Short mmCIF file of C-alpha atoms and ligand atoms in Angstrom, two decimals:
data_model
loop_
_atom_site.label_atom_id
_atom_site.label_comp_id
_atom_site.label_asym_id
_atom_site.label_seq_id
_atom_site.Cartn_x
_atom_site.Cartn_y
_atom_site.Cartn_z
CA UNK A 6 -0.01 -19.96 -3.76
CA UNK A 7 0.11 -16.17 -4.56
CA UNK A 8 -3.22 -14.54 -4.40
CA UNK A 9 -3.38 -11.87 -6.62
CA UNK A 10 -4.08 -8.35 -4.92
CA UNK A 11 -7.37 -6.70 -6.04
CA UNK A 12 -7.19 -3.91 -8.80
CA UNK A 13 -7.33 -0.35 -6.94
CA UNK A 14 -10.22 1.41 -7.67
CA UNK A 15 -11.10 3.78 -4.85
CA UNK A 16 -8.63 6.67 -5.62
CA UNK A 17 -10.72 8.68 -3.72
CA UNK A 18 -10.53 7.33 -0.10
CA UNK A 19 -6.86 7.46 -0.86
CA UNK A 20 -3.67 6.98 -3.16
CA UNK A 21 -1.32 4.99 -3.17
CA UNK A 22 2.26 6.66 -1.93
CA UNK A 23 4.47 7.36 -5.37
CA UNK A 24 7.66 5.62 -4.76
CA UNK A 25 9.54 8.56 -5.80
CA UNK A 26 7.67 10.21 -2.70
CA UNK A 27 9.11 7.32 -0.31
CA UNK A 28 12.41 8.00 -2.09
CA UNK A 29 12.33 11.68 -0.63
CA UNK A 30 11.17 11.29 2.45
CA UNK A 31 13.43 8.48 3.91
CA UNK A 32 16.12 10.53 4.43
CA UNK A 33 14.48 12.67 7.27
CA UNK A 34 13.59 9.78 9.65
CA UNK A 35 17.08 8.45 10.08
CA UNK A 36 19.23 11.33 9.08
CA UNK A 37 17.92 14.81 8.94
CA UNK A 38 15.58 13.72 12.02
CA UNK A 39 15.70 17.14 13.99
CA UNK A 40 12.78 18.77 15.06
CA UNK A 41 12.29 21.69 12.93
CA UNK A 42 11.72 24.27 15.81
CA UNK A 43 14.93 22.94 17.61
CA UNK A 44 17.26 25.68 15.68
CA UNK A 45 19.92 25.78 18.29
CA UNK A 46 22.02 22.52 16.58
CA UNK A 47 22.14 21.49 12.51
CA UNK A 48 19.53 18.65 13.15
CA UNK A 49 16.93 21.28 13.78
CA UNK A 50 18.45 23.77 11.23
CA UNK A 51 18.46 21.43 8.69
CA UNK A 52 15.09 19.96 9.42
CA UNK A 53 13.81 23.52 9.16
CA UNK A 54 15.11 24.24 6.27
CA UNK A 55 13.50 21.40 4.54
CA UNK A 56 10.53 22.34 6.18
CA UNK A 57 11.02 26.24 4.32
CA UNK A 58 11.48 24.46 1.11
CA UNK A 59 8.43 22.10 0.85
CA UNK A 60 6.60 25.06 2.01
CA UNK A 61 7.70 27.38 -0.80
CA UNK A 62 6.90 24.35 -3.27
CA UNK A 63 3.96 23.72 -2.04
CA UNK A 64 2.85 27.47 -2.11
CA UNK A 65 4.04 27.83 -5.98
CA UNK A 66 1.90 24.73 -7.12
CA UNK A 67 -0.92 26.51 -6.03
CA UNK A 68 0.07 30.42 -7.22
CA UNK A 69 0.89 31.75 -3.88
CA UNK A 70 3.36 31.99 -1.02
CA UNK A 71 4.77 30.42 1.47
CA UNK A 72 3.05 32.34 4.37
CA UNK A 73 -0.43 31.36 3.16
CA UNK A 74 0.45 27.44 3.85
CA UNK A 75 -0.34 26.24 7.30
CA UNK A 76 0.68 22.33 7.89
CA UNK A 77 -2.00 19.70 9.44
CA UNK A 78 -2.77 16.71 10.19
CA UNK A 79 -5.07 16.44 7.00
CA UNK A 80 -7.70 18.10 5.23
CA UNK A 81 -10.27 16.76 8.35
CA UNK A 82 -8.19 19.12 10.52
CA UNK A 83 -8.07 22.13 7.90
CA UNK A 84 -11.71 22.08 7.39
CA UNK A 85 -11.93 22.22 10.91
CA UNK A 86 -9.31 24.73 11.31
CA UNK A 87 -10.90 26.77 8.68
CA UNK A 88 -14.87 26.97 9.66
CA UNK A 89 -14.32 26.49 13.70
CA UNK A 90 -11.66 29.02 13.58
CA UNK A 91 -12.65 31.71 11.43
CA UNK A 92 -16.31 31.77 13.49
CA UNK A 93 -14.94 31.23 16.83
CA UNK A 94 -12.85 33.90 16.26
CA UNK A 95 -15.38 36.21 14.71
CA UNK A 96 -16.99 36.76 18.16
CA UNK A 97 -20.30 37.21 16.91
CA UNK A 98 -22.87 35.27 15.43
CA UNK A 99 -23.90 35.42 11.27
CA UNK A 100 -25.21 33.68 8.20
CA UNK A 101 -23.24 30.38 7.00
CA UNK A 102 -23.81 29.20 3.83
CA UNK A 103 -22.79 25.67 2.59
CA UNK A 104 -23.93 22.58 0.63
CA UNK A 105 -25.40 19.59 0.74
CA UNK A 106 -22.63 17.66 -1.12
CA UNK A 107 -19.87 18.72 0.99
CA UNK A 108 -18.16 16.33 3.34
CA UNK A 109 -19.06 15.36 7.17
CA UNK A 110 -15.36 17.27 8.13
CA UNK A 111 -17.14 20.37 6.71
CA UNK A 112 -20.92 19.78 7.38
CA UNK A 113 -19.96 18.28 11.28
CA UNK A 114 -18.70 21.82 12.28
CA UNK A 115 -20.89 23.55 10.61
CA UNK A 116 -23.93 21.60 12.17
CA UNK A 117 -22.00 22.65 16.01
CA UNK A 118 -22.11 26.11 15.17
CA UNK A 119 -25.70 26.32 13.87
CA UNK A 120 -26.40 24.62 17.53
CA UNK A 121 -23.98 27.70 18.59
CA UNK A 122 -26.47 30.29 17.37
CA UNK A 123 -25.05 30.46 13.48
CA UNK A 124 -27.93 30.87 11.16
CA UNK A 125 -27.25 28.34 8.33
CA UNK A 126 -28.34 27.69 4.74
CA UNK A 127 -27.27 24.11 3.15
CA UNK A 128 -28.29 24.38 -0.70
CA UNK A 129 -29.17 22.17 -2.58
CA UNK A 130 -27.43 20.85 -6.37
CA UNK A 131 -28.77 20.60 -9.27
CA UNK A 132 -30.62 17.23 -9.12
CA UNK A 133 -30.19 14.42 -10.97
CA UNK A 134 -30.58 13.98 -14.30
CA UNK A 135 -29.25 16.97 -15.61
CA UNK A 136 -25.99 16.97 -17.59
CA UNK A 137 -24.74 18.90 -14.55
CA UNK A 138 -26.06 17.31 -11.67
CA UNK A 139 -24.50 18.12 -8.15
CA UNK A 140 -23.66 21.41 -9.20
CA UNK A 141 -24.25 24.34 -6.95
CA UNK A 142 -24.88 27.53 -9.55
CA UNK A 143 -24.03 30.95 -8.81
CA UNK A 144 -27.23 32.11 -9.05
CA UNK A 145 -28.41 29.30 -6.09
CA UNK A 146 -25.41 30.33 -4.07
CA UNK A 147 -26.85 34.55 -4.71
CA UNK A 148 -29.79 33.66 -3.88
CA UNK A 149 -28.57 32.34 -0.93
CA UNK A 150 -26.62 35.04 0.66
CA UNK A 151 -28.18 37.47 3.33
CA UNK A 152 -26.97 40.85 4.23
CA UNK A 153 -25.73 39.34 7.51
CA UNK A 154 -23.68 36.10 5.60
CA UNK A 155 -20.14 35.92 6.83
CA UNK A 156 -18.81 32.62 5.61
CA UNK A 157 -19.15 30.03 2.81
CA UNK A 158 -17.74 26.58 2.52
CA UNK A 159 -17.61 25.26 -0.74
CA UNK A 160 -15.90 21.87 -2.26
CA UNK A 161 -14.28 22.32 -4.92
CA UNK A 162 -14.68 18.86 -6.18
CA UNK A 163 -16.87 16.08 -4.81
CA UNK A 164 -15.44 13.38 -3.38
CA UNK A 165 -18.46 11.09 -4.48
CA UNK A 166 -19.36 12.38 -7.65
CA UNK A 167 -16.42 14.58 -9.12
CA UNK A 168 -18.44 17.82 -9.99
CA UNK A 169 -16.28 20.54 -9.79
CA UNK A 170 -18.00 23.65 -8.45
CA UNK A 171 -17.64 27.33 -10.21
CA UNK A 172 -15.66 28.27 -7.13
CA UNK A 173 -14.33 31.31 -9.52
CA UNK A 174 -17.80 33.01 -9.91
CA UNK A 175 -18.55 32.16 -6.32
CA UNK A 176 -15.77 33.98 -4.73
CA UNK A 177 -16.01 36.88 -7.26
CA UNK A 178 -19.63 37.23 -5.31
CA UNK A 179 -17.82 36.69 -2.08
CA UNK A 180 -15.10 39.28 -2.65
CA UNK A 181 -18.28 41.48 -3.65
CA UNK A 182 -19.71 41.21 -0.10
CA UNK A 183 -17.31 40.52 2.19
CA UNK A 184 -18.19 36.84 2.65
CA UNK A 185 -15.25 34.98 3.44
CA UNK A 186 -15.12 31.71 1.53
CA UNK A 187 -13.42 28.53 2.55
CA UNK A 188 -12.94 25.40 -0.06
CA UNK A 189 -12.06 21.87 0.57
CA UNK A 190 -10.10 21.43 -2.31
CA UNK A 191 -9.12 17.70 -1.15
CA UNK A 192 -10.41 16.12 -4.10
CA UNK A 193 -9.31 18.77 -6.65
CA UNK A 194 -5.91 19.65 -5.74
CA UNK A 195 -3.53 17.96 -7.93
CA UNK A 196 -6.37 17.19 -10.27
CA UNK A 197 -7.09 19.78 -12.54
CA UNK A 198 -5.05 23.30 -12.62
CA UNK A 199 -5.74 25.56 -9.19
CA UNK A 200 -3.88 29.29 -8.35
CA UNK A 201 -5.99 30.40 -5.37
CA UNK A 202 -4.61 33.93 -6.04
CA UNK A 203 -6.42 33.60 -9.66
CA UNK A 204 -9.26 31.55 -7.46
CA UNK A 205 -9.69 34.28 -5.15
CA UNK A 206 -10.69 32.27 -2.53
CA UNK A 207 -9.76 33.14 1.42
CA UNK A 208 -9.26 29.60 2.76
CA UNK A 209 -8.31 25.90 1.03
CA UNK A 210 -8.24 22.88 2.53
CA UNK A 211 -6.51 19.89 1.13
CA UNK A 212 -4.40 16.53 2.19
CA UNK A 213 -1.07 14.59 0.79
CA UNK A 214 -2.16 10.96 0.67
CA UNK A 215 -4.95 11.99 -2.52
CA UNK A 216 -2.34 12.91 -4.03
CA UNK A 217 0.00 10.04 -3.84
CA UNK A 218 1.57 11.46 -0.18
CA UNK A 219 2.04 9.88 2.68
CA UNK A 220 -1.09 9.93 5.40
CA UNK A 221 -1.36 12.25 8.19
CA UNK A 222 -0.23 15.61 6.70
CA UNK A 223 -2.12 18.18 5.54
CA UNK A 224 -2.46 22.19 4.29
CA UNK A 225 -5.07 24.96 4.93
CA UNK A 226 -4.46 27.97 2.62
CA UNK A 227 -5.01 31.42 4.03
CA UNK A 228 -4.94 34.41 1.87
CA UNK A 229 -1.90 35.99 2.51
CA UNK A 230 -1.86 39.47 4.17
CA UNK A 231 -5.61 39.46 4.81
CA UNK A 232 -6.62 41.88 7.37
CA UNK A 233 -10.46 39.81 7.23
CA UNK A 234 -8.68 36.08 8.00
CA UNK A 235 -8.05 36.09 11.64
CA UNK A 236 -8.17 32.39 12.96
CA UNK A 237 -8.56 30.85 16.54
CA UNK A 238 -6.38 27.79 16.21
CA UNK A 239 -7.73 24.66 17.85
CA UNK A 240 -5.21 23.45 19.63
CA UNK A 241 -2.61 25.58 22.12
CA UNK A 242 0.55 24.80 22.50
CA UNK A 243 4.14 25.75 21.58
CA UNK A 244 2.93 28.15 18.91
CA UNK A 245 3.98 26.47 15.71
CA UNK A 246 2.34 27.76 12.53
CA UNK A 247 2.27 31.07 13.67
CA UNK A 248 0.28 30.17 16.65
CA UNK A 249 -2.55 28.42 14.31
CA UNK A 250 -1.35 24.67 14.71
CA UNK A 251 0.69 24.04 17.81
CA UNK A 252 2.20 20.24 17.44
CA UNK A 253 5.88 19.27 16.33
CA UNK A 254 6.20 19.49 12.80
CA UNK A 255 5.81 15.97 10.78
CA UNK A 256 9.27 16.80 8.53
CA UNK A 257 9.51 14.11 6.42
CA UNK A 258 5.30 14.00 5.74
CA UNK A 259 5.89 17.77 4.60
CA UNK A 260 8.80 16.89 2.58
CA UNK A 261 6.65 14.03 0.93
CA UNK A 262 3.97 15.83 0.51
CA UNK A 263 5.41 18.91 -1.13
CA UNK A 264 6.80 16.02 -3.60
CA UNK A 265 3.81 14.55 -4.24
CA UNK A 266 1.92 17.74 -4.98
CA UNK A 267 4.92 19.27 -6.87
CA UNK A 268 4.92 15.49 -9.50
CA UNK A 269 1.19 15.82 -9.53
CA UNK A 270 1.60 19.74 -11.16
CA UNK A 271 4.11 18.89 -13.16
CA UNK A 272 2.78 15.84 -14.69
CA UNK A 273 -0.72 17.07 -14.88
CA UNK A 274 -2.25 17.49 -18.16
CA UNK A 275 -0.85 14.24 -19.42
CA UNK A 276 -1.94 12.30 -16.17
CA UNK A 277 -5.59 14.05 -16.37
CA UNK A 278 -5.93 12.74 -20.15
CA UNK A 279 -5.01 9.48 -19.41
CA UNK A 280 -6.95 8.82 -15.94
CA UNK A 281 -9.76 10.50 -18.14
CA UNK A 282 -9.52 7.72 -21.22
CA UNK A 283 -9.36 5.07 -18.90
CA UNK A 284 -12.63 6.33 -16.92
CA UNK A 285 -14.32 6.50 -20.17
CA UNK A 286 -13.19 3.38 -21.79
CA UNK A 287 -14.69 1.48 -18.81
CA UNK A 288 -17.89 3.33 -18.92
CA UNK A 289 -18.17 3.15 -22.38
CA UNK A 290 -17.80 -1.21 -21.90
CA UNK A 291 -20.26 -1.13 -19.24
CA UNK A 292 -22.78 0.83 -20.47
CA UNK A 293 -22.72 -1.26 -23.65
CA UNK A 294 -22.83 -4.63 -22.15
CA UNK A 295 -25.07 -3.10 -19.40
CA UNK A 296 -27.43 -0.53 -21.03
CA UNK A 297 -30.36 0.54 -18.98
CA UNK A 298 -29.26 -1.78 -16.13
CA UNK A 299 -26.38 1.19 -15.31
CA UNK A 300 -26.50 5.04 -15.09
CA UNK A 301 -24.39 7.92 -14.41
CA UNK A 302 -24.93 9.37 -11.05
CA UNK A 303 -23.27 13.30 -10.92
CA UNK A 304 -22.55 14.93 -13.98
CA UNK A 305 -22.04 14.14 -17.29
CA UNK A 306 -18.58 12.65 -18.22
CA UNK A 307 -18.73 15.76 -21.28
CA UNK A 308 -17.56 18.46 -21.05
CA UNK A 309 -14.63 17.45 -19.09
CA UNK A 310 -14.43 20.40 -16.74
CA UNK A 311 -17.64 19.26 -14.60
CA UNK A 312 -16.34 16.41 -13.95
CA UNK A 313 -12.87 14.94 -12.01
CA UNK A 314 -11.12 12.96 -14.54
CA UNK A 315 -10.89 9.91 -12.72
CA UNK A 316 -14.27 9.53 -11.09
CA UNK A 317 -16.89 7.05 -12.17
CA UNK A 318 -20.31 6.71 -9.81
CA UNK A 319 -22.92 3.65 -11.39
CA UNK A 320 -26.46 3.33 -9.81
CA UNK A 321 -28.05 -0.10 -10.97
CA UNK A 322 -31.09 -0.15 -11.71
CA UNK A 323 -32.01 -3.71 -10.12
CA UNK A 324 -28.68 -4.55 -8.23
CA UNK A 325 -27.92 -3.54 -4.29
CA UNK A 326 -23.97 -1.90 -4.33
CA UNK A 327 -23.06 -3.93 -1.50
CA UNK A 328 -23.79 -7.12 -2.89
CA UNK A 329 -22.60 -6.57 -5.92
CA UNK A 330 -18.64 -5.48 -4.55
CA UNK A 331 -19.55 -8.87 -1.95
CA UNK A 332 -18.99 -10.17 -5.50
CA UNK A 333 -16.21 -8.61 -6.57
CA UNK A 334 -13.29 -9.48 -3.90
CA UNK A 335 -10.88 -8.76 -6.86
CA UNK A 336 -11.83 -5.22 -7.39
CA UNK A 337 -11.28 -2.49 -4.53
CA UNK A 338 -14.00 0.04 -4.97
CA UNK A 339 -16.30 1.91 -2.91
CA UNK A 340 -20.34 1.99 -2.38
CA UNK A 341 -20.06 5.68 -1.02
CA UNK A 342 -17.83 7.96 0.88
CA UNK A 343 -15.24 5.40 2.57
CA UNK A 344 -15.52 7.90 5.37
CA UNK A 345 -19.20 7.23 6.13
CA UNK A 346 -18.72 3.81 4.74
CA UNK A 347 -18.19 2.71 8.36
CA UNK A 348 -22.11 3.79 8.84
CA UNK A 349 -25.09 2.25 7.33
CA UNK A 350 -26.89 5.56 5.82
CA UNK A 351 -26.54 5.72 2.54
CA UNK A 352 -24.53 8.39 0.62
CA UNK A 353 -25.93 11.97 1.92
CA UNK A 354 -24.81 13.54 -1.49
CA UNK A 355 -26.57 10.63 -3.57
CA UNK A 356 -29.50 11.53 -1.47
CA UNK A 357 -28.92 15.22 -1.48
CA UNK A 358 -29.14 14.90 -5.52
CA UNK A 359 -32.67 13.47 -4.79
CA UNK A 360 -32.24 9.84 -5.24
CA UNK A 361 -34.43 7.60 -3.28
CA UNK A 362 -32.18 5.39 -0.38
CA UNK A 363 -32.96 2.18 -2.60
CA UNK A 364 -31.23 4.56 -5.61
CA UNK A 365 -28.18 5.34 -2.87
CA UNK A 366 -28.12 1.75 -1.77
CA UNK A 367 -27.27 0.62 -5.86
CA UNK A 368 -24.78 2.86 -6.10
CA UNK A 369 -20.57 2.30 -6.46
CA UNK A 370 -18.10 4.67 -6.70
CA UNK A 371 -14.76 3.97 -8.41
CA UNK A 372 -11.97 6.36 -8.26
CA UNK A 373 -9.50 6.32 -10.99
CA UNK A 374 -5.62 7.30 -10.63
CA UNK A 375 -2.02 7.67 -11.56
CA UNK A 376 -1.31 3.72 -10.88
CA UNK A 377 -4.36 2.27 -13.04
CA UNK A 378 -3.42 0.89 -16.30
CA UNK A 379 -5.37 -0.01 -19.56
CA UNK A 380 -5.34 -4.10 -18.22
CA UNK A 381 -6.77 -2.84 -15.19
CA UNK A 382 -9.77 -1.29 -17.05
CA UNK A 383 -10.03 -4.79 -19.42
CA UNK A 384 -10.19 -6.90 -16.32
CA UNK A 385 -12.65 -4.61 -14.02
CA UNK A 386 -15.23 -4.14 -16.59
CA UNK A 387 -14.96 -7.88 -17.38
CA UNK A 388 -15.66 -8.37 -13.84
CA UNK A 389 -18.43 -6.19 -13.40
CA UNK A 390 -20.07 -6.81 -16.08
CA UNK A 391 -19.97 -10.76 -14.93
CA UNK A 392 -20.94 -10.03 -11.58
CA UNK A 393 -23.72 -7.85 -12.33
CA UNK A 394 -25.18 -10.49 -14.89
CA UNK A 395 -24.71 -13.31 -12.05
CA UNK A 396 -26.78 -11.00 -10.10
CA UNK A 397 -29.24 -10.40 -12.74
CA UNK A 398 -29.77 -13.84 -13.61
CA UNK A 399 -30.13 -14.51 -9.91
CA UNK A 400 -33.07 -11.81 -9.66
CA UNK A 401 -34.73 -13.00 -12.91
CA UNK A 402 -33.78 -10.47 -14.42
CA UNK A 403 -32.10 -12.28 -17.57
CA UNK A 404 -33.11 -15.18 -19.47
N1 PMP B 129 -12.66 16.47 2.20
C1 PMP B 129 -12.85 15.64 1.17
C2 PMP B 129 -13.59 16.15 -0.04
C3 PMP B 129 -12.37 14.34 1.22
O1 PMP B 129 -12.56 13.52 0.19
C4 PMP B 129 -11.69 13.90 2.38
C5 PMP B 129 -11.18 12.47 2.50
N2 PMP B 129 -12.17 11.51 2.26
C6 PMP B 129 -11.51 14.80 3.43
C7 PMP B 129 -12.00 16.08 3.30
C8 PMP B 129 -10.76 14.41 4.68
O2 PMP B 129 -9.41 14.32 4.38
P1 PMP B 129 -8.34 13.68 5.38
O3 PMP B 129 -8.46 12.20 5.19
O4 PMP B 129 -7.02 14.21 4.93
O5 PMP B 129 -8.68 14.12 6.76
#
């Protein structure tokens, strides 16, 4: 008997690969298979080239060139990249300033240089309840900067709760001071429209398989001709990536992922629309059949540019997450960050928007994307909304 396979909902711990990516990439692990710094023979030539080419796609999705990309392993690596090499690098200790929202690949390094002797401030969002909840204001981030602050690392979309930061006015008070400001832009690449020249930021991390890539690739973006942006690269090795990430290329995970970014640009207003109706539609059935039991966590779903277009997150008032997805086999969905879903805390950014660990602890997170359909929406909220009135009833909650 078939099982059917449980509707997708967790677009934000990853995507699923876009066959038209698969399509691309096959060719370079059984034909053009050369290593891309072997340029003595046409294997490596041609491997290189394709290399070149996803690199000067890449680099024109996001309004720059080709010299500002730097391939990874993912965005964990180019957050790592980013902070641990800019500051080792810098040779001297000063001010960091970050948030509480961000994720562990940018707050772990962070926390080992504060132990280093980097003075730190982690500010806080906008709390919930407001309309705009998990959003870290200009005026915070001002307030926040010292005459001795060197660096800033700021999402520019939450993985958890989809507010998009106003990275624009940020950097403008970077630029003003010399800060140098780093984004993980994991979440929001691909998403909603980005040109880090427009952006002004100085470094951007983000990762191929959120954006229906393959795994195991990823990009930091550093300004281009920056005299400021000199980087210690982590590793040593044969020099690749102008000496910042030694480590054979991964060809066809660059060619893939300069695919996937380049169908996520192109088809990006419709897609955003869509993803954003569905989100809606289901929240709009749940909070109907629902009510009071469910709220928003994050901000508002209106206006659409706080918000990513395909990110849900539901605290219950008198249901634990965890049970309820125990009761929900045939939706995949999350009760947090996948990555510290391997832990027991709850959610550091539900917390760090001042909800209580019982709050955290009620909480799901459902992640929207390109392969959702409108049946898929029909048949989760059906499901939730069955589940959670199960649960309900259980609890004596319902009559
Ligand atoms: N930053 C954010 C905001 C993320 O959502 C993720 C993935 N959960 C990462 C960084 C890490 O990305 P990767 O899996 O490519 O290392």
């Amino acid at each position: 008997m078939n099982v059917p396979s449980p509707v997708y909902l967790d677009n934000h711990a990853t995507t699923r690969c876009d066959p038209r990516v698969i399509e691309g990439m096959l060719p370079y692990f059984n034909e053009t298979y050369g290593n891309a710094a072997s340029t003595t023979h046409e294997f490596g030539r041609l491997a290189r080239q394709a290399v070149d080419d996803a690199r000067r796609r890449i680099a024109a999705c996001l309004g720059t060139t080709a010299d500002a990309i730097i391939f990874t392993s993912g965005a964990t690596e180019s957050n790592n990249l980013a902070i641990q090499g800019y500051l080792r690098r810098l040779g001297r200790s000063g001010h960091v300033i970050t948030t509480a929202v961000e994720h562990t690949s940018v707050l772990e390094p962070i926390e080992a240089l504060r132990s280093a002797g980097f003075p730190v401030t982690i500010l806080s969002p906008v709390p919930d309840g407001a309309s705009d909840s998990g959003r870290v204001t200009p005026e915070a981030f001002l307030a926040a900067v010292r005459p001795d602050t060197v660096f800033a690392s700021i999402g520019l979309a939450n993985n958890e709760i989809g507010i998009i930061q106003p990275l624009r006015e940020i950097a403008q008070i970077c630029r003003d001071r010399k800060i140098v400001l780093h984004a993980d832009a994991t979440q929001a690449v691909g998403k909603i429209p980005i040109n880090a020249r427009e952006l002004g930021i100085d470094l951007m991390s983000f990762s191929a398989h959120k954006i229906y890539g393959p795994k195991g690739i990823g990009a930091l973006f550093v300004a281009p001709r920056s005299p400021r942006l000199r980087l210690s690269p982590l590793m040593l090795g044969g020099g690749h990536e102008r000496g910042l990430r030694s480590g054979t290329l991964n060809v066809p995970g660059i060619v893939g992922f300069a695919i996937a970014l380049e169908l996520c640009c192109h088809e990006l207003g419709p897609e955003s629309t869509r993803v954003r109706t569905l989100r809606d539609q289901l929240y709009t059935i749940l909070k109907a059949s629902l009510g009071d039991e469910i709220s928003l966590n994050g901000p508002a779903l209106e206006p659409p540019d706080l918000r990513l277009p395909g990110n849900l997150n539901l605290r219950f008032q008198h249901i634990d997450g965890e049970t309820l997805l125990l009761h929900l086999p045939q939706l995949a969905m999350s009760s947090g960050s996948a990555c510290s879903s391997t832990q027991a805390r709850p959610s550091h950014v539900l917390l760090a928007l001042g909800l209580t660990e019982q709050q955290a602890r009620a909480s799901i997170r459902i992640g929207l994307g390109r392969f959702n359909t409108h049946t898929d929406i029909q048949t989760a909220a059906h499901l939730i909304v069955a589940a959670a009135q199960e649960l309900l009833h259980a609890a004596g909650r319902l009559g």
